[in-house]
Amino acid sequence: MTPIETDIREYLLWMQIHNYAKTTIAGRVRYLGYLSCFLAKRGIETSEDVTLEDLLVYQYALFSHRKNDGIPLTVATQVQRLVPVAQFFSWLRRTGRLDVNPAADM
């Protein structure tokens, strides 16, 4: 498990402790998993190594993605996948795990 996956796991545990809905947590598992895979393909394994540029490239990848039927993701789906990313990095900053939130200007 990479350090970013550990951070994600700790964030999800924090959400459980703070009584977030199971469906919300399940969505975060899925969407942060997408981010983790994307970053791993770029050779990024730690939260500290993620930059705004990396997140903007991820955002563009969502914009460019085509489903099996050739249809792009809707704007709502793109937002649904990006909001958990922004909230995850905000949590990392608030808890002192990061000095700077790379998603702050996203």
PDB file of N, CA and C in Angstrom:
ATOM      1  N   MET A   1       0.849  -1.183   0.000  1.00  0.00           N
ATOM      2  CA  MET A   1       0.000   0.000   0.000  1.00  0.00           C
ATOM      3  C   MET A   1       0.891   1.240   0.000  1.00  0.00           C
ATOM      4  N   THR A   2       0.589   2.175  -0.910  1.00  0.00           N
ATOM      5  CA  THR A   2       1.373   3.406  -0.981  1.00  0.00           C
ATOM      6  C   THR A   2       0.935   4.374   0.117  1.00  0.00           C
ATOM      7  N   PRO A   3       1.794   5.331   0.434  1.00  0.00           N
ATOM      8  CA  PRO A   3       1.414   6.309   1.459  1.00  0.00           C
ATOM      9  C   PRO A   3       0.118   7.061   1.139  1.00  0.00           C
ATOM     10  N   ILE A   4      -0.151   7.368  -0.140  1.00  0.00           N
ATOM     11  CA  ILE A   4      -1.402   8.074  -0.447  1.00  0.00           C
ATOM     12  C   ILE A   4      -2.598   7.166  -0.171  1.00  0.00           C
ATOM     13  N   GLU A   5      -2.448   5.875  -0.421  1.00  0.00           N
ATOM     14  CA  GLU A   5      -3.530   4.935  -0.105  1.00  0.00           C
ATOM     15  C   GLU A   5      -3.752   4.862   1.403  1.00  0.00           C
ATOM     16  N   THR A   6      -2.674   4.964   2.171  1.00  0.00           N
ATOM     17  CA  THR A   6      -2.791   4.991   3.628  1.00  0.00           C
ATOM     18  C   THR A   6      -3.528   6.255   4.071  1.00  0.00           C
ATOM     19  N   ASP A   7      -3.185   7.395   3.471  1.00  0.00           N
ATOM     20  CA  ASP A   7      -3.887   8.643   3.788  1.00  0.00           C
ATOM     21  C   ASP A   7      -5.373   8.533   3.461  1.00  0.00           C
ATOM     22  N   ILE A   8      -5.689   7.928   2.332  1.00  0.00           N
ATOM     23  CA  ILE A   8      -7.092   7.748   1.941  1.00  0.00           C
ATOM     24  C   ILE A   8      -7.804   6.865   2.956  1.00  0.00           C
ATOM     25  N   ARG A   9      -7.163   5.781   3.349  1.00  0.00           N
ATOM     26  CA  ARG A   9      -7.766   4.882   4.328  1.00  0.00           C
ATOM     27  C   ARG A   9      -8.024   5.599   5.650  1.00  0.00           C
ATOM     28  N   GLU A  10      -7.079   6.422   6.090  1.00  0.00           N
ATOM     29  CA  GLU A  10      -7.255   7.176   7.336  1.00  0.00           C
ATOM     30  C   GLU A  10      -8.367   8.219   7.200  1.00  0.00           C
ATOM     31  N   TYR A  11      -8.482   8.843   6.034  1.00  0.00           N
ATOM     32  CA  TYR A  11      -9.560   9.804   5.777  1.00  0.00           C
ATOM     33  C   TYR A  11     -10.918   9.101   5.838  1.00  0.00           C
ATOM     34  N   LEU A  12     -11.013   7.923   5.232  1.00  0.00           N
ATOM     35  CA  LEU A  12     -12.272   7.175   5.245  1.00  0.00           C
ATOM     36  C   LEU A  12     -12.628   6.740   6.669  1.00  0.00           C
ATOM     37  N   LEU A  13     -11.636   6.366   7.448  1.00  0.00           N
ATOM     38  CA  LEU A  13     -11.871   6.016   8.854  1.00  0.00           C
ATOM     39  C   LEU A  13     -12.374   7.239   9.615  1.00  0.00           C
ATOM     40  N   TRP A  14     -11.765   8.397   9.372  1.00  0.00           N
ATOM     41  CA  TRP A  14     -12.214   9.637  10.000  1.00  0.00           C
ATOM     42  C   TRP A  14     -13.680   9.917   9.645  1.00  0.00           C
ATOM     43  N   MET A  15     -14.031   9.673   8.390  1.00  0.00           N
ATOM     44  CA  MET A  15     -15.428   9.882   7.969  1.00  0.00           C
ATOM     45  C   MET A  15     -16.369   8.938   8.720  1.00  0.00           C
ATOM     46  N   GLN A  16     -15.956   7.691   8.900  1.00  0.00           N
ATOM     47  CA  GLN A  16     -16.782   6.741   9.649  1.00  0.00           C
ATOM     48  C   GLN A  16     -16.948   7.189  11.096  1.00  0.00           C
ATOM     49  N   ILE A  17     -15.853   7.589  11.715  1.00  0.00           N
ATOM     50  CA  ILE A  17     -15.888   8.037  13.106  1.00  0.00           C
ATOM     51  C   ILE A  17     -16.813   9.245  13.259  1.00  0.00           C
ATOM     52  N   HIS A  18     -16.843  10.099  12.244  1.00  0.00           N
ATOM     53  CA  HIS A  18     -17.675  11.299  12.289  1.00  0.00           C
ATOM     54  C   HIS A  18     -19.063  11.076  11.693  1.00  0.00           C
ATOM     55  N   ASN A  19     -19.428   9.814  11.562  1.00  0.00           N
ATOM     56  CA  ASN A  19     -20.805   9.433  11.223  1.00  0.00           C
ATOM     57  C   ASN A  19     -21.283   9.870   9.841  1.00  0.00           C
ATOM     58  N   TYR A  20     -20.383   9.906   8.862  1.00  0.00           N
ATOM     59  CA  TYR A  20     -20.812  10.173   7.497  1.00  0.00           C
ATOM     60  C   TYR A  20     -21.657   8.995   7.011  1.00  0.00           C
ATOM     61  N   ALA A  21     -22.554   9.256   6.114  1.00  0.00           N
ATOM     62  CA  ALA A  21     -23.424   8.216   5.577  1.00  0.00           C
ATOM     63  C   ALA A  21     -22.600   7.147   4.860  1.00  0.00           C
ATOM     64  N   LYS A  22     -23.051   5.910   4.981  1.00  0.00           N
ATOM     65  CA  LYS A  22     -22.343   4.801   4.325  1.00  0.00           C
ATOM     66  C   LYS A  22     -22.252   5.009   2.823  1.00  0.00           C
ATOM     67  N   THR A  23     -23.294   5.569   2.218  1.00  0.00           N
ATOM     68  CA  THR A  23     -23.267   5.808   0.772  1.00  0.00           C
ATOM     69  C   THR A  23     -22.245   6.880   0.408  1.00  0.00           C
ATOM     70  N   THR A  24     -22.095   7.874   1.267  1.00  0.00           N
ATOM     71  CA  THR A  24     -21.081   8.914   1.036  1.00  0.00           C
ATOM     72  C   THR A  24     -19.689   8.304   1.107  1.00  0.00           C
ATOM     73  N   ILE A  25     -19.465   7.487   2.103  1.00  0.00           N
ATOM     74  CA  ILE A  25     -18.153   6.837   2.260  1.00  0.00           C
ATOM     75  C   ILE A  25     -17.882   5.902   1.093  1.00  0.00           C
ATOM     76  N   ALA A  26     -18.889   5.162   0.666  1.00  0.00           N
ATOM     77  CA  ALA A  26     -18.714   4.249  -0.480  1.00  0.00           C
ATOM     78  C   ALA A  26     -18.328   5.030  -1.731  1.00  0.00           C
ATOM     79  N   GLY A  27     -18.946   6.182  -1.930  1.00  0.00           N
ATOM     80  CA  GLY A  27     -18.580   7.022  -3.072  1.00  0.00           C
ATOM     81  C   GLY A  27     -17.153   7.508  -2.968  1.00  0.00           C
ATOM     82  N   ARG A  28     -16.739   7.901  -1.753  1.00  0.00           N
ATOM     83  CA  ARG A  28     -15.364   8.365  -1.552  1.00  0.00           C
ATOM     84  C   ARG A  28     -14.364   7.238  -1.825  1.00  0.00           C
ATOM     85  N   VAL A  29     -14.701   6.031  -1.408  1.00  0.00           N
ATOM     86  CA  VAL A  29     -13.827   4.881  -1.686  1.00  0.00           C
ATOM     87  C   VAL A  29     -13.599   4.770  -3.189  1.00  0.00           C
ATOM     88  N   ARG A  30     -14.682   4.822  -3.939  1.00  0.00           N
ATOM     89  CA  ARG A  30     -14.619   4.662  -5.390  1.00  0.00           C
ATOM     90  C   ARG A  30     -13.850   5.823  -6.045  1.00  0.00           C
ATOM     91  N   TYR A  31     -14.238   7.051  -5.721  1.00  0.00           N
ATOM     92  CA  TYR A  31     -13.663   8.205  -6.423  1.00  0.00           C
ATOM     93  C   TYR A  31     -12.222   8.484  -6.020  1.00  0.00           C
ATOM     94  N   LEU A  32     -11.879   8.262  -4.762  1.00  0.00           N
ATOM     95  CA  LEU A  32     -10.488   8.428  -4.358  1.00  0.00           C
ATOM     96  C   LEU A  32      -9.631   7.276  -4.864  1.00  0.00           C
ATOM     97  N   GLY A  33     -10.256   6.123  -5.074  1.00  0.00           N
ATOM     98  CA  GLY A  33      -9.563   5.008  -5.714  1.00  0.00           C
ATOM     99  C   GLY A  33      -9.181   5.348  -7.146  1.00  0.00           C
ATOM    100  N   TYR A  34     -10.101   6.015  -7.865  1.00  0.00           N
ATOM    101  CA  TYR A  34      -9.793   6.464  -9.235  1.00  0.00           C
ATOM    102  C   TYR A  34      -8.589   7.400  -9.214  1.00  0.00           C
ATOM    103  N   LEU A  35      -8.591   8.339  -8.269  1.00  0.00           N
ATOM    104  CA  LEU A  35      -7.488   9.287  -8.168  1.00  0.00           C
ATOM    105  C   LEU A  35      -6.184   8.565  -7.859  1.00  0.00           C
ATOM    106  N   SER A  36      -6.223   7.638  -6.918  1.00  0.00           N
ATOM    107  CA  SER A  36      -5.028   6.904  -6.526  1.00  0.00           C
ATOM    108  C   SER A  36      -4.424   6.158  -7.714  1.00  0.00           C
ATOM    109  N   CYS A  37      -5.266   5.513  -8.494  1.00  0.00           N
ATOM    110  CA  CYS A  37      -4.788   4.792  -9.694  1.00  0.00           C
ATOM    111  C   CYS A  37      -4.178   5.753 -10.704  1.00  0.00           C
ATOM    112  N   PHE A  38      -4.836   6.879 -10.908  1.00  0.00           N
ATOM    113  CA  PHE A  38      -4.337   7.890 -11.835  1.00  0.00           C
ATOM    114  C   PHE A  38      -2.953   8.381 -11.401  1.00  0.00           C
ATOM    115  N   LEU A  39      -2.821   8.703 -10.120  1.00  0.00           N
ATOM    116  CA  LEU A  39      -1.542   9.201  -9.621  1.00  0.00           C
ATOM    117  C   LEU A  39      -0.461   8.134  -9.689  1.00  0.00           C
ATOM    118  N   ALA A  40      -0.820   6.886  -9.398  1.00  0.00           N
ATOM    119  CA  ALA A  40       0.160   5.789  -9.462  1.00  0.00           C
ATOM    120  C   ALA A  40       0.714   5.655 -10.880  1.00  0.00           C
ATOM    121  N   LYS A  41      -0.153   5.816 -11.877  1.00  0.00           N
ATOM    122  CA  LYS A  41       0.309   5.738 -13.272  1.00  0.00           C
ATOM    123  C   LYS A  41       1.269   6.871 -13.606  1.00  0.00           C
ATOM    124  N   ARG A  42       1.167   7.966 -12.868  1.00  0.00           N
ATOM    125  CA  ARG A  42       2.067   9.113 -13.061  1.00  0.00           C
ATOM    126  C   ARG A  42       3.297   9.015 -12.160  1.00  0.00           C
ATOM    127  N   GLY A  43       3.406   7.911 -11.394  1.00  0.00           N
ATOM    128  CA  GLY A  43       4.556   7.702 -10.524  1.00  0.00           C
ATOM    129  C   GLY A  43       4.482   8.474  -9.215  1.00  0.00           C
ATOM    130  N   ILE A  44       3.287   8.918  -8.839  1.00  0.00           N
ATOM    131  CA  ILE A  44       3.105   9.689  -7.609  1.00  0.00           C
ATOM    132  C   ILE A  44       2.535   8.770  -6.549  1.00  0.00           C
ATOM    133  N   GLU A  45       3.265   8.613  -5.454  1.00  0.00           N
ATOM    134  CA  GLU A  45       2.853   7.670  -4.415  1.00  0.00           C
ATOM    135  C   GLU A  45       2.512   8.325  -3.086  1.00  0.00           C
ATOM    136  N   THR A  46       2.886   9.586  -2.889  1.00  0.00           N
ATOM    137  CA  THR A  46       2.608  10.233  -1.616  1.00  0.00           C
ATOM    138  C   THR A  46       1.753  11.475  -1.831  1.00  0.00           C
ATOM    139  N   SER A  47       0.963  11.795  -0.831  1.00  0.00           N
ATOM    140  CA  SER A  47       0.120  12.993  -0.884  1.00  0.00           C
ATOM    141  C   SER A  47       0.970  14.250  -1.022  1.00  0.00           C
ATOM    142  N   GLU A  48       2.136  14.243  -0.388  1.00  0.00           N
ATOM    143  CA  GLU A  48       3.025  15.408  -0.429  1.00  0.00           C
ATOM    144  C   GLU A  48       3.528  15.705  -1.831  1.00  0.00           C
ATOM    145  N   ASP A  49       3.577  14.682  -2.677  1.00  0.00           N
ATOM    146  CA  ASP A  49       4.094  14.867  -4.036  1.00  0.00           C
ATOM    147  C   ASP A  49       3.036  15.348  -5.029  1.00  0.00           C
ATOM    148  N   VAL A  50       1.782  15.392  -4.619  1.00  0.00           N
ATOM    149  CA  VAL A  50       0.710  15.819  -5.516  1.00  0.00           C
ATOM    150  C   VAL A  50       0.734  17.336  -5.635  1.00  0.00           C
ATOM    151  N   THR A  51       0.663  17.815  -6.882  1.00  0.00           N
ATOM    152  CA  THR A  51       0.662  19.254  -7.138  1.00  0.00           C
ATOM    153  C   THR A  51      -0.668  19.669  -7.767  1.00  0.00           C
ATOM    154  N   LEU A  52      -0.885  20.965  -7.806  1.00  0.00           N
ATOM    155  CA  LEU A  52      -2.064  21.487  -8.500  1.00  0.00           C
ATOM    156  C   LEU A  52      -2.054  21.027  -9.949  1.00  0.00           C
ATOM    157  N   GLU A  53      -0.898  21.036 -10.574  1.00  0.00           N
ATOM    158  CA  GLU A  53      -0.797  20.599 -11.970  1.00  0.00           C
ATOM    159  C   GLU A  53      -1.271  19.149 -12.125  1.00  0.00           C
ATOM    160  N   ASP A  54      -0.882  18.274 -11.206  1.00  0.00           N
ATOM    161  CA  ASP A  54      -1.333  16.879 -11.261  1.00  0.00           C
ATOM    162  C   ASP A  54      -2.857  16.801 -11.193  1.00  0.00           C
ATOM    163  N   LEU A  55      -3.439  17.599 -10.311  1.00  0.00           N
ATOM    164  CA  LEU A  55      -4.890  17.566 -10.153  1.00  0.00           C
ATOM    165  C   LEU A  55      -5.599  18.165 -11.365  1.00  0.00           C
ATOM    166  N   LEU A  56      -4.998  19.163 -11.985  1.00  0.00           N
ATOM    167  CA  LEU A  56      -5.585  19.721 -13.203  1.00  0.00           C
ATOM    168  C   LEU A  56      -5.499  18.735 -14.360  1.00  0.00           C
ATOM    169  N   VAL A  57      -4.410  17.972 -14.414  1.00  0.00           N
ATOM    170  CA  VAL A  57      -4.299  16.918 -15.435  1.00  0.00           C
ATOM    171  C   VAL A  57      -5.363  15.848 -15.181  1.00  0.00           C
ATOM    172  N   TYR A  58      -5.601  15.515 -13.915  1.00  0.00           N
ATOM    173  CA  TYR A  58      -6.666  14.562 -13.563  1.00  0.00           C
ATOM    174  C   TYR A  58      -8.029  15.113 -13.986  1.00  0.00           C
ATOM    175  N   GLN A  59      -8.258  16.390 -13.714  1.00  0.00           N
ATOM    176  CA  GLN A  59      -9.518  17.008 -14.111  1.00  0.00           C
ATOM    177  C   GLN A  59      -9.693  16.948 -15.628  1.00  0.00           C
ATOM    178  N   TYR A  60      -8.629  17.207 -16.365  1.00  0.00           N
ATOM    179  CA  TYR A  60      -8.698  17.129 -17.824  1.00  0.00           C
ATOM    180  C   TYR A  60      -8.940  15.686 -18.280  1.00  0.00           C
ATOM    181  N   ALA A  61      -8.346  14.731 -17.583  1.00  0.00           N
ATOM    182  CA  ALA A  61      -8.561  13.319 -17.929  1.00  0.00           C
ATOM    183  C   ALA A  61     -10.034  12.953 -17.750  1.00  0.00           C
ATOM    184  N   LEU A  62     -10.673  13.473 -16.701  1.00  0.00           N
ATOM    185  CA  LEU A  62     -12.105  13.232 -16.515  1.00  0.00           C
ATOM    186  C   LEU A  62     -12.902  13.872 -17.643  1.00  0.00           C
ATOM    187  N   PHE A  63     -12.532  15.087 -18.018  1.00  0.00           N
ATOM    188  CA  PHE A  63     -13.203  15.801 -19.094  1.00  0.00           C
ATOM    189  C   PHE A  63     -13.069  15.043 -20.416  1.00  0.00           C
ATOM    190  N   SER A  64     -11.895  14.464 -20.650  1.00  0.00           N
ATOM    191  CA  SER A  64     -11.610  13.774 -21.918  1.00  0.00           C
ATOM    192  C   SER A  64     -12.116  12.340 -21.961  1.00  0.00           C
ATOM    193  N   HIS A  65     -12.407  11.770 -20.807  1.00  0.00           N
ATOM    194  CA  HIS A  65     -12.792  10.358 -20.722  1.00  0.00           C
ATOM    195  C   HIS A  65     -14.072  10.076 -21.515  1.00  0.00           C
ATOM    196  N   ARG A  66     -14.085   8.953 -22.174  1.00  0.00           N
ATOM    197  CA  ARG A  66     -15.279   8.499 -22.887  1.00  0.00           C
ATOM    198  C   ARG A  66     -15.677   7.144 -22.336  1.00  0.00           C
ATOM    199  N   LYS A  67     -16.973   6.986 -22.087  1.00  0.00           N
ATOM    200  CA  LYS A  67     -17.487   5.701 -21.611  1.00  0.00           C
ATOM    201  C   LYS A  67     -17.440   4.701 -22.764  1.00  0.00           C
ATOM    202  N   ASN A  68     -17.766   3.455 -22.484  1.00  0.00           N
ATOM    203  CA  ASN A  68     -17.710   2.403 -23.507  1.00  0.00           C
ATOM    204  C   ASN A  68     -18.550   2.738 -24.738  1.00  0.00           C
ATOM    205  N   ASP A  69     -19.619   3.497 -24.543  1.00  0.00           N
ATOM    206  CA  ASP A  69     -20.482   3.856 -25.670  1.00  0.00           C
ATOM    207  C   ASP A  69     -20.016   5.128 -26.384  1.00  0.00           C
ATOM    208  N   GLY A  70     -18.861   5.675 -25.981  1.00  0.00           N
ATOM    209  CA  GLY A  70     -18.300   6.852 -26.628  1.00  0.00           C
ATOM    210  C   GLY A  70     -18.783   8.176 -26.074  1.00  0.00           C
ATOM    211  N   ILE A  71     -19.703   8.137 -25.143  1.00  0.00           N
ATOM    212  CA  ILE A  71     -20.264   9.361 -24.574  1.00  0.00           C
ATOM    213  C   ILE A  71     -19.355   9.856 -23.447  1.00  0.00           C
ATOM    214  N   PRO A  72     -19.116  11.164 -23.401  1.00  0.00           N
ATOM    215  CA  PRO A  72     -18.265  11.707 -22.318  1.00  0.00           C
ATOM    216  C   PRO A  72     -19.008  11.692 -20.991  1.00  0.00           C
ATOM    217  N   LEU A  73     -18.230  11.844 -19.931  1.00  0.00           N
ATOM    218  CA  LEU A  73     -18.833  11.987 -18.608  1.00  0.00           C
ATOM    219  C   LEU A  73     -19.565  13.324 -18.556  1.00  0.00           C
ATOM    220  N   THR A  74     -20.702  13.352 -17.904  1.00  0.00           N
ATOM    221  CA  THR A  74     -21.415  14.615 -17.755  1.00  0.00           C
ATOM    222  C   THR A  74     -20.635  15.524 -16.818  1.00  0.00           C
ATOM    223  N   VAL A  75     -20.948  16.801 -16.878  1.00  0.00           N
ATOM    224  CA  VAL A  75     -20.308  17.753 -15.970  1.00  0.00           C
ATOM    225  C   VAL A  75     -20.617  17.362 -14.529  1.00  0.00           C
ATOM    226  N   ALA A  76     -21.847  16.931 -14.270  1.00  0.00           N
ATOM    227  CA  ALA A  76     -22.224  16.519 -12.913  1.00  0.00           C
ATOM    228  C   ALA A  76     -21.371  15.349 -12.431  1.00  0.00           C
ATOM    229  N   THR A  77     -21.104  14.392 -13.295  1.00  0.00           N
ATOM    230  CA  THR A  77     -20.276  13.245 -12.928  1.00  0.00           C
ATOM    231  C   THR A  77     -18.837  13.683 -12.681  1.00  0.00           C
ATOM    232  N   GLN A  78     -18.339  14.589 -13.513  1.00  0.00           N
ATOM    233  CA  GLN A  78     -16.982  15.098 -13.303  1.00  0.00           C
ATOM    234  C   GLN A  78     -16.877  15.786 -11.940  1.00  0.00           C
ATOM    235  N   VAL A  79     -17.866  16.606 -11.618  1.00  0.00           N
ATOM    236  CA  VAL A  79     -17.881  17.291 -10.322  1.00  0.00           C
ATOM    237  C   VAL A  79     -17.982  16.272  -9.195  1.00  0.00           C
ATOM    238  N   GLN A  80     -18.835  15.259  -9.386  1.00  0.00           N
ATOM    239  CA  GLN A  80     -19.019  14.209  -8.378  1.00  0.00           C
ATOM    240  C   GLN A  80     -17.696  13.510  -8.074  1.00  0.00           C
ATOM    241  N   ARG A  81     -16.828  13.413  -9.055  1.00  0.00           N
ATOM    242  CA  ARG A  81     -15.529  12.764  -8.863  1.00  0.00           C
ATOM    243  C   ARG A  81     -14.465  13.714  -8.331  1.00  0.00           C
ATOM    244  N   LEU A  82     -14.637  15.016  -8.565  1.00  0.00           N
ATOM    245  CA  LEU A  82     -13.633  15.991  -8.137  1.00  0.00           C
ATOM    246  C   LEU A  82     -13.866  16.518  -6.723  1.00  0.00           C
ATOM    247  N   VAL A  83     -15.095  16.640  -6.307  1.00  0.00           N
ATOM    248  CA  VAL A  83     -15.387  17.170  -4.967  1.00  0.00           C
ATOM    249  C   VAL A  83     -14.712  16.336  -3.880  1.00  0.00           C
ATOM    250  N   PRO A  84     -14.803  15.003  -3.920  1.00  0.00           N
ATOM    251  CA  PRO A  84     -14.103  14.219  -2.890  1.00  0.00           C
ATOM    252  C   PRO A  84     -12.585  14.434  -2.898  1.00  0.00           C
ATOM    253  N   VAL A  85     -12.023  14.688  -4.059  1.00  0.00           N
ATOM    254  CA  VAL A  85     -10.582  14.948  -4.156  1.00  0.00           C
ATOM    255  C   VAL A  85     -10.250  16.239  -3.413  1.00  0.00           C
ATOM    256  N   ALA A  86     -11.016  17.280  -3.688  1.00  0.00           N
ATOM    257  CA  ALA A  86     -10.791  18.566  -3.023  1.00  0.00           C
ATOM    258  C   ALA A  86     -10.981  18.430  -1.516  1.00  0.00           C
ATOM    259  N   GLN A  87     -11.999  17.714  -1.097  1.00  0.00           N
ATOM    260  CA  GLN A  87     -12.262  17.549   0.334  1.00  0.00           C
ATOM    261  C   GLN A  87     -11.192  16.697   1.013  1.00  0.00           C
ATOM    262  N   PHE A  88     -10.685  15.691   0.313  1.00  0.00           N
ATOM    263  CA  PHE A  88      -9.614  14.857   0.849  1.00  0.00           C
ATOM    264  C   PHE A  88      -8.364  15.690   1.116  1.00  0.00           C
ATOM    265  N   PHE A  89      -7.956  16.499   0.141  1.00  0.00           N
ATOM    266  CA  PHE A  89      -6.754  17.308   0.327  1.00  0.00           C
ATOM    267  C   PHE A  89      -6.974  18.410   1.356  1.00  0.00           C
ATOM    268  N   SER A  90      -8.182  18.915   1.446  1.00  0.00           N
ATOM    269  CA  SER A  90      -8.515  19.886   2.492  1.00  0.00           C
ATOM    270  C   SER A  90      -8.364  19.241   3.869  1.00  0.00           C
ATOM    271  N   TRP A  91      -8.839  17.999   3.997  1.00  0.00           N
ATOM    272  CA  TRP A  91      -8.705  17.260   5.260  1.00  0.00           C
ATOM    273  C   TRP A  91      -7.230  17.033   5.597  1.00  0.00           C
ATOM    274  N   LEU A  92      -6.443  16.661   4.593  1.00  0.00           N
ATOM    275  CA  LEU A  92      -5.012  16.451   4.824  1.00  0.00           C
ATOM    276  C   LEU A  92      -4.355  17.730   5.341  1.00  0.00           C
ATOM    277  N   ARG A  93      -4.744  18.861   4.796  1.00  0.00           N
ATOM    278  CA  ARG A  93      -4.184  20.147   5.238  1.00  0.00           C
ATOM    279  C   ARG A  93      -4.657  20.485   6.653  1.00  0.00           C
ATOM    280  N   ARG A  94      -5.953  20.339   6.907  1.00  0.00           N
ATOM    281  CA  ARG A  94      -6.511  20.668   8.231  1.00  0.00           C
ATOM    282  C   ARG A  94      -5.901  19.826   9.333  1.00  0.00           C
ATOM    283  N   THR A  95      -5.583  18.571   9.020  1.00  0.00           N
ATOM    284  CA  THR A  95      -5.039  17.670  10.039  1.00  0.00           C
ATOM    285  C   THR A  95      -3.517  17.756  10.142  1.00  0.00           C
ATOM    286  N   GLY A  96      -2.906  18.644   9.381  1.00  0.00           N
ATOM    287  CA  GLY A  96      -1.468  18.854   9.462  1.00  0.00           C
ATOM    288  C   GLY A  96      -0.643  17.835   8.708  1.00  0.00           C
ATOM    289  N   ARG A  97      -1.275  17.007   7.904  1.00  0.00           N
ATOM    290  CA  ARG A  97      -0.527  16.016   7.121  1.00  0.00           C
ATOM    291  C   ARG A  97       0.136  16.647   5.902  1.00  0.00           C
ATOM    292  N   LEU A  98      -0.387  17.788   5.476  1.00  0.00           N
ATOM    293  CA  LEU A  98       0.195  18.545   4.370  1.00  0.00           C
ATOM    294  C   LEU A  98       0.389  19.993   4.799  1.00  0.00           C
ATOM    295  N   ASP A  99       1.446  20.624   4.301  1.00  0.00           N
ATOM    296  CA  ASP A  99       1.662  22.041   4.568  1.00  0.00           C
ATOM    297  C   ASP A  99       0.838  22.905   3.625  1.00  0.00           C
ATOM    298  N   VAL A 100       0.618  22.393   2.421  1.00  0.00           N
ATOM    299  CA  VAL A 100      -0.109  23.132   1.387  1.00  0.00           C
ATOM    300  C   VAL A 100      -1.156  22.212   0.776  1.00  0.00           C
ATOM    301  N   ASN A 101      -2.344  22.753   0.527  1.00  0.00           N
ATOM    302  CA  ASN A 101      -3.416  21.998  -0.120  1.00  0.00           C
ATOM    303  C   ASN A 101      -3.307  22.202  -1.624  1.00  0.00           C
ATOM    304  N   PRO A 102      -2.893  21.187  -2.386  1.00  0.00           N
ATOM    305  CA  PRO A 102      -2.747  21.364  -3.833  1.00  0.00           C
ATOM    306  C   PRO A 102      -4.085  21.553  -4.552  1.00  0.00           C
ATOM    307  N   ALA A 103      -5.175  21.206  -3.898  1.00  0.00           N
ATOM    308  CA  ALA A 103      -6.492  21.334  -4.526  1.00  0.00           C
ATOM    309  C   ALA A 103      -7.156  22.671  -4.223  1.00  0.00           C
ATOM    310  N   ALA A 104      -6.502  23.528  -3.453  1.00  0.00           N
ATOM    311  CA  ALA A 104      -7.112  24.783  -3.029  1.00  0.00           C
ATOM    312  C   ALA A 104      -7.519  25.666  -4.210  1.00  0.00           C
ATOM    313  N   ASP A 105      -6.755  25.654  -5.277  1.00  0.00           N
ATOM    314  CA  ASP A 105      -7.046  26.508  -6.437  1.00  0.00           C
ATOM    315  C   ASP A 105      -7.673  25.751  -7.594  1.00  0.00           C
ATOM    316  N   MET A 106      -8.134  24.560  -7.325  1.00  0.00           N
ATOM    317  CA  MET A 106      -8.709  23.732  -8.390  1.00  0.00           C
ATOM    318  C   MET A 106     -10.122  24.175  -8.722  1.00  0.00           C
TER     319      MET A 106
END
